[in-house]
Amino acid sequence: MDQEVGHFRKNSGERVYGSLTEFNGHQLVDLRVRFHDKKAAKDGTFLPTKKGLTISVHHLPELQALLRDVEVAARKSGFIK
């Protein structure tokens, strides 16, 4: 089972994709950077790179909490407004 959930634009040639997958009976969340290679993917598909994070779905609440903490710190530091 691979279920692509969504993606967002990282830059002009890359996207970050989020998906649910299963490996050896483990349910996983995969966040993966994909790139557009015009020669290899003539249909506009973005190809996966080694850049990314794959974790058990059980760690999803911890990841969400960490991302909230990083956002708060980025706002306090003036990185985002």
mmCIF file of N, CA and C in Angstrom:
data_model
loop_
_atom_site.group_PDB
_atom_site.id
_atom_site.type_symbol
_atom_site.label_atom_id
_atom_site.label_comp_id
_atom_site.label_asym_id
_atom_site.label_seq_id
_atom_site.Cartn_x
_atom_site.Cartn_y
_atom_site.Cartn_z
ATOM 1 N N MET A 1 0.843 -1.191 0.000
ATOM 2 C CA MET A 1 0.000 0.000 0.000
ATOM 3 C C MET A 1 0.881 1.244 0.000
ATOM 4 N N ASP A 2 0.808 2.016 -1.035
ATOM 5 C CA ASP A 2 1.422 3.344 -1.075
ATOM 6 C C ASP A 2 0.317 4.330 -1.368
ATOM 7 N N GLN A 3 0.175 5.311 -0.500
ATOM 8 C CA GLN A 3 -0.883 6.306 -0.669
ATOM 9 C C GLN A 3 -0.261 7.698 -0.592
ATOM 10 N N GLU A 4 -0.160 8.346 -1.750
ATOM 11 C CA GLU A 4 0.342 9.718 -1.773
ATOM 12 C C GLU A 4 -0.730 10.626 -1.192
ATOM 13 N N VAL A 5 -0.329 11.461 -0.230
ATOM 14 C CA VAL A 5 -1.288 12.320 0.467
ATOM 15 C C VAL A 5 -1.276 13.734 -0.105
ATOM 16 N N GLY A 6 -0.104 14.252 -0.422
ATOM 17 C CA GLY A 6 -0.017 15.600 -0.956
ATOM 18 C C GLY A 6 1.420 16.024 -1.144
ATOM 19 N N HIS A 7 1.602 17.259 -1.595
ATOM 20 C CA HIS A 7 2.948 17.788 -1.788
ATOM 21 C C HIS A 7 2.909 19.308 -1.760
ATOM 22 N N PHE A 8 4.107 19.897 -1.628
ATOM 23 C CA PHE A 8 4.243 21.341 -1.760
ATOM 24 C C PHE A 8 5.540 21.646 -2.496
ATOM 25 N N ARG A 9 5.588 22.818 -3.089
ATOM 26 C CA ARG A 9 6.741 23.239 -3.881
ATOM 27 C C ARG A 9 7.872 23.648 -2.950
ATOM 28 N N LYS A 10 9.047 23.058 -3.115
ATOM 29 C CA LYS A 10 10.235 23.433 -2.349
ATOM 30 C C LYS A 10 10.980 24.549 -3.081
ATOM 31 N N ASN A 11 11.156 24.386 -4.382
ATOM 32 C CA ASN A 11 11.768 25.402 -5.247
ATOM 33 C C ASN A 11 11.324 25.110 -6.680
ATOM 34 N N SER A 12 11.936 25.766 -7.661
ATOM 35 C CA SER A 12 11.442 25.626 -9.035
ATOM 36 C C SER A 12 11.592 24.218 -9.598
ATOM 37 N N GLY A 13 12.520 23.425 -9.070
ATOM 38 C CA GLY A 13 12.716 22.096 -9.617
ATOM 39 C C GLY A 13 12.404 20.949 -8.669
ATOM 40 N N GLU A 14 11.992 21.285 -7.436
ATOM 41 C CA GLU A 14 11.769 20.231 -6.453
ATOM 42 C C GLU A 14 10.443 20.400 -5.720
ATOM 43 N N ARG A 15 9.883 19.290 -5.290
ATOM 44 C CA ARG A 15 8.659 19.244 -4.486
ATOM 45 C C ARG A 15 8.914 18.337 -3.289
ATOM 46 N N VAL A 16 8.184 18.567 -2.199
ATOM 47 C CA VAL A 16 8.217 17.672 -1.048
ATOM 48 C C VAL A 16 6.885 16.929 -1.035
ATOM 49 N N TYR A 17 6.957 15.605 -1.113
ATOM 50 C CA TYR A 17 5.776 14.759 -1.151
ATOM 51 C C TYR A 17 5.598 14.048 0.184
ATOM 52 N N GLY A 18 4.364 13.923 0.608
ATOM 53 C CA GLY A 18 4.020 13.159 1.797
ATOM 54 C C GLY A 18 3.181 11.966 1.398
ATOM 55 N N SER A 19 3.546 10.795 1.926
ATOM 56 C CA SER A 19 2.772 9.597 1.610
ATOM 57 C C SER A 19 2.779 8.624 2.775
ATOM 58 N N LEU A 20 1.817 7.727 2.725
ATOM 59 C CA LEU A 20 1.736 6.624 3.669
ATOM 60 C C LEU A 20 2.155 5.365 2.924
ATOM 61 N N THR A 21 2.940 4.538 3.589
ATOM 62 C CA THR A 21 3.421 3.316 2.950
ATOM 63 C C THR A 21 3.566 2.219 3.993
ATOM 64 N N GLU A 22 3.838 1.038 3.514
ATOM 65 C CA GLU A 22 4.016 -0.099 4.409
ATOM 66 C C GLU A 22 5.267 -0.852 3.977
ATOM 67 N N PHE A 23 6.087 -1.257 4.943
ATOM 68 C CA PHE A 23 7.302 -2.006 4.642
ATOM 69 C C PHE A 23 7.513 -3.049 5.728
ATOM 70 N N ASN A 24 7.626 -4.304 5.331
ATOM 71 C CA ASN A 24 7.817 -5.415 6.280
ATOM 72 C C ASN A 24 6.785 -5.380 7.409
ATOM 73 N N GLY A 25 5.556 -5.046 7.074
ATOM 74 C CA GLY A 25 4.486 -5.023 8.063
ATOM 75 C C GLY A 25 4.429 -3.773 8.916
ATOM 76 N N HIS A 26 5.311 -2.808 8.659
ATOM 77 C CA HIS A 26 5.331 -1.559 9.425
ATOM 78 C C HIS A 26 4.644 -0.458 8.623
ATOM 79 N N GLN A 27 3.749 0.269 9.271
ATOM 80 C CA GLN A 27 3.063 1.395 8.620
ATOM 81 C C GLN A 27 3.924 2.636 8.813
ATOM 82 N N LEU A 28 4.229 3.309 7.706
ATOM 83 C CA LEU A 28 5.203 4.402 7.713
ATOM 84 C C LEU A 28 4.647 5.676 7.089
ATOM 85 N N VAL A 29 5.214 6.791 7.533
ATOM 86 C CA VAL A 29 5.000 8.102 6.919
ATOM 87 C C VAL A 29 6.287 8.425 6.175
ATOM 88 N N ASP A 30 6.172 8.785 4.908
ATOM 89 C CA ASP A 30 7.349 9.118 4.107
ATOM 90 C C ASP A 30 7.227 10.556 3.615
ATOM 91 N N LEU A 31 8.181 11.380 3.958
ATOM 92 C CA LEU A 31 8.291 12.750 3.443
ATOM 93 C C LEU A 31 9.529 12.749 2.559
ATOM 94 N N ARG A 32 9.341 12.963 1.273
ATOM 95 C CA ARG A 32 10.429 12.768 0.323
ATOM 96 C C ARG A 32 10.543 13.936 -0.631
ATOM 97 N N VAL A 33 11.773 14.395 -0.887
ATOM 98 C CA VAL A 33 12.028 15.412 -1.900
ATOM 99 C C VAL A 33 12.066 14.706 -3.251
ATOM 100 N N ARG A 34 11.357 15.268 -4.206
ATOM 101 C CA ARG A 34 11.372 14.757 -5.578
ATOM 102 C C ARG A 34 11.785 15.888 -6.507
ATOM 103 N N PHE A 35 12.400 15.522 -7.608
ATOM 104 C CA PHE A 35 12.876 16.519 -8.565
ATOM 105 C C PHE A 35 12.301 16.240 -9.943
ATOM 106 N N HIS A 36 12.288 17.286 -10.751
ATOM 107 C CA HIS A 36 11.788 17.155 -12.112
ATOM 108 C C HIS A 36 12.987 17.054 -13.044
ATOM 109 N N ASP A 37 13.112 15.919 -13.706
ATOM 110 C CA ASP A 37 14.168 15.687 -14.687
ATOM 111 C C ASP A 37 13.494 15.602 -16.052
ATOM 112 N N LYS A 38 13.659 16.647 -16.858
ATOM 113 C CA LYS A 38 12.954 16.712 -18.140
ATOM 114 C C LYS A 38 13.301 15.555 -19.064
ATOM 115 N N LYS A 39 14.540 15.052 -18.990
ATOM 116 C CA LYS A 39 14.945 13.941 -19.861
ATOM 117 C C LYS A 39 14.331 12.620 -19.399
ATOM 118 N N ALA A 40 14.359 12.374 -18.084
ATOM 119 C CA ALA A 40 13.878 11.089 -17.559
ATOM 120 C C ALA A 40 12.359 11.054 -17.417
ATOM 121 N N ALA A 41 11.766 12.195 -17.110
ATOM 122 C CA ALA A 41 10.320 12.234 -16.856
ATOM 123 C C ALA A 41 9.660 13.194 -17.831
ATOM 124 N N LYS A 42 9.480 12.738 -19.027
ATOM 125 C CA LYS A 42 8.903 13.594 -20.075
ATOM 126 C C LYS A 42 7.436 13.923 -19.820
ATOM 127 N N ASP A 43 6.791 13.155 -18.952
ATOM 128 C CA ASP A 43 5.375 13.389 -18.674
ATOM 129 C C ASP A 43 5.159 14.370 -17.524
ATOM 130 N N GLY A 44 6.244 14.977 -17.021
ATOM 131 C CA GLY A 44 6.109 15.952 -15.938
ATOM 132 C C GLY A 44 6.162 15.354 -14.547
ATOM 133 N N THR A 45 6.476 14.068 -14.456
ATOM 134 C CA THR A 45 6.551 13.404 -13.161
ATOM 135 C C THR A 45 7.777 13.882 -12.384
ATOM 136 N N PHE A 46 7.631 13.925 -11.069
ATOM 137 C CA PHE A 46 8.758 14.250 -10.206
ATOM 138 C C PHE A 46 9.326 12.947 -9.663
ATOM 139 N N LEU A 47 10.633 12.774 -9.781
ATOM 140 C CA LEU A 47 11.307 11.542 -9.388
ATOM 141 C C LEU A 47 11.854 11.652 -7.973
ATOM 142 N N PRO A 48 11.798 10.560 -7.187
ATOM 143 C CA PRO A 48 12.248 10.618 -5.797
ATOM 144 C C PRO A 48 13.767 10.728 -5.668
ATOM 145 N N THR A 49 14.206 11.390 -4.604
ATOM 146 C CA THR A 49 15.622 11.464 -4.253
ATOM 147 C C THR A 49 15.836 10.695 -2.952
ATOM 148 N N LYS A 50 17.059 10.643 -2.481
ATOM 149 C CA LYS A 50 17.359 10.029 -1.188
ATOM 150 C C LYS A 50 17.048 10.990 -0.040
ATOM 151 N N LYS A 51 16.796 12.253 -0.377
ATOM 152 C CA LYS A 51 16.516 13.264 0.649
ATOM 153 C C LYS A 51 15.106 13.082 1.186
ATOM 154 N N GLY A 52 15.000 12.857 2.474
ATOM 155 C CA GLY A 52 13.684 12.710 3.051
ATOM 156 C C GLY A 52 13.724 12.080 4.418
ATOM 157 N N LEU A 53 12.547 11.753 4.892
ATOM 158 C CA LEU A 53 12.381 11.186 6.217
ATOM 159 C C LEU A 53 11.282 10.137 6.148
ATOM 160 N N THR A 54 11.587 8.948 6.673
ATOM 161 C CA THR A 54 10.585 7.897 6.779
ATOM 162 C C THR A 54 10.529 7.460 8.231
ATOM 163 N N ILE A 55 9.341 7.554 8.826
ATOM 164 C CA ILE A 55 9.180 7.198 10.232
ATOM 165 C C ILE A 55 7.906 6.379 10.408
ATOM 166 N N SER A 56 7.838 5.671 11.510
ATOM 167 C CA SER A 56 6.630 4.926 11.862
ATOM 168 C C SER A 56 5.486 5.904 12.091
ATOM 169 N N VAL A 57 4.283 5.503 11.714
ATOM 170 C CA VAL A 57 3.120 6.364 11.946
ATOM 171 C C VAL A 57 2.943 6.644 13.443
ATOM 172 N N HIS A 58 3.482 5.783 14.286
ATOM 173 C CA HIS A 58 3.371 5.972 15.738
ATOM 174 C C HIS A 58 4.116 7.221 16.208
ATOM 175 N N HIS A 59 5.097 7.686 15.416
ATOM 176 C CA HIS A 59 5.869 8.879 15.769
ATOM 177 C C HIS A 59 5.248 10.164 15.206
ATOM 178 N N LEU A 60 4.157 10.050 14.483
ATOM 179 C CA LEU A 60 3.532 11.212 13.852
ATOM 180 C C LEU A 60 3.158 12.305 14.850
ATOM 181 N N PRO A 61 2.561 12.006 16.010
ATOM 182 C CA PRO A 61 2.265 13.074 16.972
ATOM 183 C C PRO A 61 3.523 13.805 17.462
ATOM 184 N N GLU A 62 4.615 13.064 17.634
ATOM 185 C CA GLU A 62 5.868 13.694 18.060
ATOM 186 C C GLU A 62 6.433 14.597 16.966
ATOM 187 N N LEU A 63 6.322 14.160 15.712
ATOM 188 C CA LEU A 63 6.784 14.971 14.587
ATOM 189 C C LEU A 63 5.960 16.247 14.495
ATOM 190 N N GLN A 64 4.646 16.135 14.653
ATOM 191 C CA GLN A 64 3.786 17.319 14.603
ATOM 192 C C GLN A 64 4.150 18.301 15.718
ATOM 193 N N ALA A 65 4.410 17.791 16.922
ATOM 194 C CA ALA A 65 4.784 18.657 18.040
ATOM 195 C C ALA A 65 6.116 19.336 17.761
ATOM 196 N N LEU A 66 7.066 18.600 17.207
ATOM 197 C CA LEU A 66 8.365 19.182 16.875
ATOM 198 C C LEU A 66 8.219 20.290 15.838
ATOM 199 N N LEU A 67 7.412 20.059 14.812
ATOM 200 C CA LEU A 67 7.202 21.081 13.784
ATOM 201 C C LEU A 67 6.540 22.331 14.368
ATOM 202 N N ARG A 68 5.609 22.144 15.287
ATOM 203 C CA ARG A 68 4.998 23.311 15.955
ATOM 204 C C ARG A 68 6.060 24.085 16.740
ATOM 205 N N ASP A 69 6.924 23.376 17.465
ATOM 206 C CA ASP A 69 7.988 24.026 18.239
ATOM 207 C C ASP A 69 8.953 24.776 17.332
ATOM 208 N N VAL A 70 9.292 24.174 16.196
ATOM 209 C CA VAL A 70 10.194 24.825 15.242
ATOM 210 C C VAL A 70 9.534 26.081 14.673
ATOM 211 N N GLU A 71 8.241 26.014 14.391
ATOM 212 C CA GLU A 71 7.534 27.190 13.883
ATOM 213 C C GLU A 71 7.535 28.312 14.916
ATOM 214 N N VAL A 72 7.256 27.983 16.163
ATOM 215 C CA VAL A 72 7.261 28.994 17.238
ATOM 216 C C VAL A 72 8.648 29.635 17.339
ATOM 217 N N ALA A 73 9.693 28.818 17.311
ATOM 218 C CA ALA A 73 11.054 29.343 17.405
ATOM 219 C C ALA A 73 11.398 30.221 16.193
ATOM 220 N N ALA A 74 10.944 29.816 15.010
ATOM 221 C CA ALA A 74 11.202 30.600 13.802
ATOM 222 C C ALA A 74 10.497 31.959 13.878
ATOM 223 N N ARG A 75 9.299 31.990 14.425
ATOM 224 C CA ARG A 75 8.575 33.254 14.574
ATOM 225 C C ARG A 75 9.275 34.149 15.597
ATOM 226 N N LYS A 76 9.688 33.568 16.723
ATOM 227 C CA LYS A 76 10.377 34.352 17.766
ATOM 228 C C LYS A 76 11.691 34.914 17.253
ATOM 229 N N SER A 77 12.357 34.163 16.375
ATOM 230 C CA SER A 77 13.647 34.587 15.830
ATOM 231 C C SER A 77 13.494 35.553 14.662
ATOM 232 N N GLY A 78 12.254 35.748 14.199
ATOM 233 C CA GLY A 78 12.017 36.657 13.094
ATOM 234 C C GLY A 78 12.225 36.015 11.732
ATOM 235 N N PHE A 79 12.405 34.690 11.689
ATOM 236 C CA PHE A 79 12.583 34.013 10.412
ATOM 237 C C PHE A 79 11.299 34.072 9.589
ATOM 238 N N ILE A 80 10.159 33.974 10.277
ATOM 239 C CA ILE A 80 8.865 34.129 9.616
ATOM 240 C C ILE A 80 8.022 35.073 10.463
ATOM 241 N N LYS A 81 7.082 35.736 9.831
ATOM 242 C CA LYS A 81 6.256 36.707 10.533
ATOM 243 C C LYS A 81 4.849 36.232 10.643
#
